[in-house]
Coordinates of C-alpha atoms in Angstrom, one line a residue:
X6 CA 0.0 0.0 0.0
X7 CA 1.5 3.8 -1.2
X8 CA 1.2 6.4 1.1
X9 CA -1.4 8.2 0.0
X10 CA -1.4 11.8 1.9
X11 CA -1.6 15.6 1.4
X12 CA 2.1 15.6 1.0
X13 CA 3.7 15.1 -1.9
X14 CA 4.8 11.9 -3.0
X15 CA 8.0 10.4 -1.2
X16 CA 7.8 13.1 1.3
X17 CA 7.2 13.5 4.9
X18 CA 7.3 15.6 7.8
X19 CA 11.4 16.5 8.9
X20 CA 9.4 15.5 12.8
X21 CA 8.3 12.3 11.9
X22 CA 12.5 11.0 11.5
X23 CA 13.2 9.0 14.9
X24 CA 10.0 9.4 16.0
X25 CA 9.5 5.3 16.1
X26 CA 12.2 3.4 17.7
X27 CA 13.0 0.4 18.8
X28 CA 11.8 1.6 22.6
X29 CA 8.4 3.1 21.7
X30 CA 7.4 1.2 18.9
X31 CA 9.3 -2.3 19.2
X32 CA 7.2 -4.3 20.9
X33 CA 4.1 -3.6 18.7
X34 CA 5.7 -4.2 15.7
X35 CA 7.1 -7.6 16.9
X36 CA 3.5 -8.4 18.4
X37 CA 2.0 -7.5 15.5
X38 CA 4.4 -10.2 13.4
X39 CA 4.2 -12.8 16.2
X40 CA 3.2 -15.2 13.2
X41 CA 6.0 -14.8 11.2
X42 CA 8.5 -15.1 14.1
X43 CA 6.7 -18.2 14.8
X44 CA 7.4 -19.8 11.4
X45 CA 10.5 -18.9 11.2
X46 CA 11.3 -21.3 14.3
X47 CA 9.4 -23.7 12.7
X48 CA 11.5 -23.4 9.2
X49 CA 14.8 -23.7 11.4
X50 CA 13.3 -26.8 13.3
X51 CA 12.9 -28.4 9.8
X52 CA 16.2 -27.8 8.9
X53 CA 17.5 -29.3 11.4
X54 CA 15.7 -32.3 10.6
X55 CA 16.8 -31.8 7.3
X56 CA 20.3 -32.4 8.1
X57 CA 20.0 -34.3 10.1
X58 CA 18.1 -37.6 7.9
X59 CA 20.4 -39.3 5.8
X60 CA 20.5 -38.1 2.0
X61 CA 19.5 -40.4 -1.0
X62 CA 22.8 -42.2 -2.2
X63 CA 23.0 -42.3 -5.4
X64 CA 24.5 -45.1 -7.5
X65 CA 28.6 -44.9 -8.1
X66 CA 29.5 -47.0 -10.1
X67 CA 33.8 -47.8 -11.0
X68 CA 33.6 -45.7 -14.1
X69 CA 31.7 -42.9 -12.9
X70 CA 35.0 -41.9 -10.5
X71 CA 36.1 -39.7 -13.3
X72 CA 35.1 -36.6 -12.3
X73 CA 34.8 -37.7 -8.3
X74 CA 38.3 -37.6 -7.5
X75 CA 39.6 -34.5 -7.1
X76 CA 41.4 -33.9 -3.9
X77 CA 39.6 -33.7 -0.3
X78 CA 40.5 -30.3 0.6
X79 CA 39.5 -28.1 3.8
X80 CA 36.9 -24.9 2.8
X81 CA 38.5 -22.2 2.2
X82 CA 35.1 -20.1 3.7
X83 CA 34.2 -22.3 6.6
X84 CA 31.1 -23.4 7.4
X85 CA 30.5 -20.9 10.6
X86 CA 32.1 -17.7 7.9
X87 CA 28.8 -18.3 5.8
X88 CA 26.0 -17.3 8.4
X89 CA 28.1 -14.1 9.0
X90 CA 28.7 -13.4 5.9
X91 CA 24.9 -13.6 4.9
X92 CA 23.4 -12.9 8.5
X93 CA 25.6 -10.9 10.5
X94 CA 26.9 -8.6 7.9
X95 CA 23.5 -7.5 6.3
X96 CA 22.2 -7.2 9.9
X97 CA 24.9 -4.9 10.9
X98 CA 24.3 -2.4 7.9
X99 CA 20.2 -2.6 8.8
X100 CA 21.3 -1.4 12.8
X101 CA 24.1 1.5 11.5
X102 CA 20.6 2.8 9.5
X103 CA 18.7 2.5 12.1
X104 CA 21.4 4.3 14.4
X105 CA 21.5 7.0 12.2
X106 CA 17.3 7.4 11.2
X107 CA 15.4 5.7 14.4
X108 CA 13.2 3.7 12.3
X109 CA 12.0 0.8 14.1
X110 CA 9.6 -0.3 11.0
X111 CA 13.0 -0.2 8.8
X112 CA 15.1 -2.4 11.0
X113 CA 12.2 -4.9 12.3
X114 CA 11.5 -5.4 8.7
X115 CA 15.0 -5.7 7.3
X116 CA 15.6 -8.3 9.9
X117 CA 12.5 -10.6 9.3
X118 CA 13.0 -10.4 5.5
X119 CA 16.6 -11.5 5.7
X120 CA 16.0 -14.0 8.3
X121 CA 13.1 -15.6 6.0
X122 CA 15.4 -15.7 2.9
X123 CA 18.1 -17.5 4.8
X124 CA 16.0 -20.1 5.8
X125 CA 13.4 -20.9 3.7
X126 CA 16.9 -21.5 1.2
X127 CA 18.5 -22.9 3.8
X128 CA 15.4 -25.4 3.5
X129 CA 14.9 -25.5 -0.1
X130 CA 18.7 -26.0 -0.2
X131 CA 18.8 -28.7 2.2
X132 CA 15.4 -30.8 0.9
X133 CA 17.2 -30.6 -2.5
X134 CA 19.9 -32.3 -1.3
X135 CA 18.7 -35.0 0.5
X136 CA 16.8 -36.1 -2.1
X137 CA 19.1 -35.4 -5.3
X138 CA 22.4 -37.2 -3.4
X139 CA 24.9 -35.9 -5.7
X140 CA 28.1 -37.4 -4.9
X141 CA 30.7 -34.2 -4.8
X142 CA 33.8 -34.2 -6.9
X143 CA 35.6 -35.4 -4.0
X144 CA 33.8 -38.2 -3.2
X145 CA 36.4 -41.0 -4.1
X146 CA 38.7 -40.0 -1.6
X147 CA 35.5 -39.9 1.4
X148 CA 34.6 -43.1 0.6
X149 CA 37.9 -44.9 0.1
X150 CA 40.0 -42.9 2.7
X151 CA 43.2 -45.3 1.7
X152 CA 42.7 -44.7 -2.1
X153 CA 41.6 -48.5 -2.2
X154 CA 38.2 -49.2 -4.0
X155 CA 35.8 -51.3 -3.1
X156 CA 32.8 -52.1 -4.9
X157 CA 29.4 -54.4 -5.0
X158 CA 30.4 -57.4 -7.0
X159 CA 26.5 -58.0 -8.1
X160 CA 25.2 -54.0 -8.2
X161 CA 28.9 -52.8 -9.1
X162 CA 27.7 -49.5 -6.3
X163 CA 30.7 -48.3 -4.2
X164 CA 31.3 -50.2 -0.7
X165 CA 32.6 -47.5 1.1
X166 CA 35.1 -47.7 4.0
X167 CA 35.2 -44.0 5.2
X168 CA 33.8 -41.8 8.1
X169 CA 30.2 -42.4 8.2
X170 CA 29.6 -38.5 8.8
X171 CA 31.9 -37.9 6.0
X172 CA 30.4 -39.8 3.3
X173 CA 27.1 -38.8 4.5
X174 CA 28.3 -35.2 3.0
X175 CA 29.7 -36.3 0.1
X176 CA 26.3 -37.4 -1.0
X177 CA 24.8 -33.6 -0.3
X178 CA 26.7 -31.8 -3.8
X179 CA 23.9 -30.0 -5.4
X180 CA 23.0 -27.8 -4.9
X181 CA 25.7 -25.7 -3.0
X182 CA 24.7 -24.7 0.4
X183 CA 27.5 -22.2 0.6
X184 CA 26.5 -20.3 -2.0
X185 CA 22.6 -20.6 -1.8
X186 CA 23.2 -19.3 1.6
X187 CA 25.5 -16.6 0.6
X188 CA 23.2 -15.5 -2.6
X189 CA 20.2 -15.3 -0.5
X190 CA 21.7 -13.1 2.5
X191 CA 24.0 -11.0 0.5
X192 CA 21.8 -10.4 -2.7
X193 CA 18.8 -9.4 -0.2
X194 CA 21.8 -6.5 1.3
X195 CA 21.9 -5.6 -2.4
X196 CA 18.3 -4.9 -2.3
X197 CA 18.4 -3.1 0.9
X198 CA 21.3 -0.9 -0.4
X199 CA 19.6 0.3 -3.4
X200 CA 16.5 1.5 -2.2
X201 CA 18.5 3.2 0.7
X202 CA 20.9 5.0 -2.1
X203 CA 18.7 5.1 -4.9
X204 CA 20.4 3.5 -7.2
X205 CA 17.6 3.7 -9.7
X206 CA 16.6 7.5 -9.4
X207 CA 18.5 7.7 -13.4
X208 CA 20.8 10.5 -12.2
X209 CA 24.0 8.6 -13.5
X210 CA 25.7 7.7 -10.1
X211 CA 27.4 4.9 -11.3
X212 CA 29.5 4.6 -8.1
X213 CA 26.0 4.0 -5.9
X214 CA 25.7 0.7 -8.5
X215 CA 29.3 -0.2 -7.8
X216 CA 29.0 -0.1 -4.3
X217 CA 25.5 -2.3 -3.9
X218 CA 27.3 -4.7 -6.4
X219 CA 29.8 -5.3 -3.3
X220 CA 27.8 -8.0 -1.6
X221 CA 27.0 -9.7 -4.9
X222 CA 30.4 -10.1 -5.7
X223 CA 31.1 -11.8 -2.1
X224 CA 28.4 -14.1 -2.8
X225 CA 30.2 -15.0 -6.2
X226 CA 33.6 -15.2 -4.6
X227 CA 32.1 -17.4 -1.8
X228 CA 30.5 -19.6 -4.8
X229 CA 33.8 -19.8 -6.7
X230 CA 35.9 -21.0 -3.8
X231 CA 33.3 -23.9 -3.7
X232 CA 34.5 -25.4 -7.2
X233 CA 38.2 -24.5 -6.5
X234 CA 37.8 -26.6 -3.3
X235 CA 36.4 -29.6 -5.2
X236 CA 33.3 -29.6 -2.9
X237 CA 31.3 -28.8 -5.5
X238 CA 30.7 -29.0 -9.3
X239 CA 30.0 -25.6 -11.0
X240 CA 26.3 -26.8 -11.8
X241 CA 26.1 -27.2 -8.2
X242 CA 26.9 -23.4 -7.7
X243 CA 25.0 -22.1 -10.1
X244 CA 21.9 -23.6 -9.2
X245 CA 22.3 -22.8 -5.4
X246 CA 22.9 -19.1 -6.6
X247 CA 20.1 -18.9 -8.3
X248 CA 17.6 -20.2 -5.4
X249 CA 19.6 -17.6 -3.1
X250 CA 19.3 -15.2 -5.7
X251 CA 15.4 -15.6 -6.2
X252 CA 14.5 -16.4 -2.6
X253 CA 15.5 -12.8 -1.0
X254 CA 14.1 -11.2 -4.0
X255 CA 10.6 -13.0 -3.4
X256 CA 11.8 -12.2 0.5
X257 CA 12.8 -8.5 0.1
X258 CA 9.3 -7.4 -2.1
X259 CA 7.0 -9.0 0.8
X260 CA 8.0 -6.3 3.1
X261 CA 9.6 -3.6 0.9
X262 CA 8.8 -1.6 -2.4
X263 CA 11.0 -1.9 -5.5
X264 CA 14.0 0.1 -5.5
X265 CA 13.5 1.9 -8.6
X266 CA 10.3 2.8 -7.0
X267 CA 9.7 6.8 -5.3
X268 CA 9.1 4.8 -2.1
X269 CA 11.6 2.2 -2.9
X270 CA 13.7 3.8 0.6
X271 CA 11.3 2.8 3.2
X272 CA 9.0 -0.9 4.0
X273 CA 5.4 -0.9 3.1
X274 CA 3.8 -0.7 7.1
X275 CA 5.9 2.4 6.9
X276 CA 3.3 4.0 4.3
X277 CA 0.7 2.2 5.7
X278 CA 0.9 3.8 9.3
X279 CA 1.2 7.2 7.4
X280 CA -1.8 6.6 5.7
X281 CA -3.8 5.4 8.6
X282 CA -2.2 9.1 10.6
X283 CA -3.8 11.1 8.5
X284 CA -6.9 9.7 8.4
X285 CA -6.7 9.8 12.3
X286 CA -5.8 13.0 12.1
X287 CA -7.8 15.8 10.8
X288 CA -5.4 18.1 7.9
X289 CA -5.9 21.3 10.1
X290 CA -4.6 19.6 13.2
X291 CA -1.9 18.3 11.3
X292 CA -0.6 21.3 9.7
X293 CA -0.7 23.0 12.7
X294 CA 1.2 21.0 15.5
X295 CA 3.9 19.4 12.5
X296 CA 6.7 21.9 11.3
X297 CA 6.7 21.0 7.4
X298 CA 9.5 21.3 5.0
X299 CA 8.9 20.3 1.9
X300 CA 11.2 17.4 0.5
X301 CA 11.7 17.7 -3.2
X302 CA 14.7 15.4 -2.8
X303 CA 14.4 12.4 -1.4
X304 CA 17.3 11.0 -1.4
X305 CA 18.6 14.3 0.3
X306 CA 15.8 14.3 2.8
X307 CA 16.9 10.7 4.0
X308 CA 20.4 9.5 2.9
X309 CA 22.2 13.1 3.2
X310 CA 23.7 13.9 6.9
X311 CA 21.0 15.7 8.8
X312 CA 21.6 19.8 9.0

């Protein structure tokens, strides 16, 4: 829903910045999205299940080691790096706005739509995998730890002699869990950054392009080390970007407008509690206990250092 009032479009009241913070207004906004808080326990409780049930295993046959074994490296972005990357990072850029515009809708918002986009990929992600069991590329040297093969003499499938936990991940290749994850928390920053800069408002500022293409090309960096690891094949990548990718867009527009959009800077309840003020409020009352200023700038009403 658009704001909708006697002020022009993209505009409000220089009184109305920090007027809902995280102490006045906090605990009605979070009330208000009990429901969603609620399923998002429920999505990390199911991926926990997800990992933990064992994934499909796929038949290996002797000639399909080909392409299955490349070295058994360590990650060069460990597992625990990914959840900052994605969660932490983004988080902190939503709190340093906040900090700097006391917008409680903003930051409860940003928060829920980047925690939903981790995990309903993390669950998409994870569902995939159990069921696809994709052996990864370096699945020879999981299952046969000493180099010496071993296979069913009647169904010719691999015997393996490894780690039970570690062949149990070399069965969960595709898609790539690294970068899913990384797609679907950085790529949702992207989205964040661009309605916050304007990165759309066709004024030419190539450099507020480059700098929301920063996360993305984290993500992609995160993605590549997967293949030059050998944990992953490059289809494996590329489809777990893509679900990232697609998730926190689908995640982003539930609770934010587009960023090419006049409102693109600010979530939808924001509008929608302007809108339902000034029908509360009658327009004489309003104009004559706010201070106006008019805002023909947006972007220098909200992004520029306050005079």
């Amino acid at each position: 829903m658009s704001y909708s009032g006697s002020d022009p479009v993209g505009e409000m009241p220089e009184v109305w910045l920090g007027s809902h913070t995280a102490r006045s207004h906090g605990v009605k906004v979070a009330r208000i999205h009990m429901h969603d808080w609620l399923i998002l326990l429920l999505l990390v409780i199911i991926d926990a299940l997800l990992n933990f049930i064992e994934p499909f295993h796929r038949f290996v046959g002797q000639g399909m080691m080909t392409d299955l074994t490349y070295p058994f490296k360590p990650n060069t972005v460990p597992v625990w790096a990914v959840p900052i990357l994605a969660g932490v990072l983004p988080i902190a850029v939503f709190c340093v706005y906040y900090y700097y515009r006391k917008d409680v809708y903003d930051l409860h918002h940003s928060i829920l739509g980047l925690l939903f986009s981790l995990l309903v990929t993390g669950v998409i992600t994870d569902a995939i995998k159990d069921a696809v069991g994709r052996p990864r590329p370096n699945f020879f040297w999981r299952c046969f730890p000493d180099g010496k093969e071993a296979f069913n003499p009647v169904t010719k499938d691999v015997i393996c002699h490894g780690d039970a936990k570690v062949i149990k991940e070399g069965y969960k290749s595709f898609p790539s869990g690294h970068s899913s994850w990384s797609f679907a928390g950085l790529t949702y920053l992207a989205w964040y950054m661009s309605g916050k800069l304007r990165v759309f408002d066709r004024r030419g500022h190539v450099a507020k392009l480059c700098i929301i293409l920063i996360p993305v090309l984290i993500a992609v960096l995160v993605g590549i080390s997967r293949v030059d690891d050998y944990w992953h094949h490059w289809t494996d990548v590329f489809a777990g970007a893509l679900i990232g990718t697609t998730v926190a867009a689908f995640c982003y527009l539930q609770f934010f407008p587009y960023p090419n959009e006049i409102e693109g800077w600010a979530p939808h309840a924001f509008f929608e509690m302007m809108a339902e003020r000034n029908k509360v409020q009658p327009s004489g009352v309003r104009a004559n206990s706010i201070c106006m200023r008019g805002m023909t700038d947006i972007e220098t009403a909200f992004m520029a250092a306050d005079t």
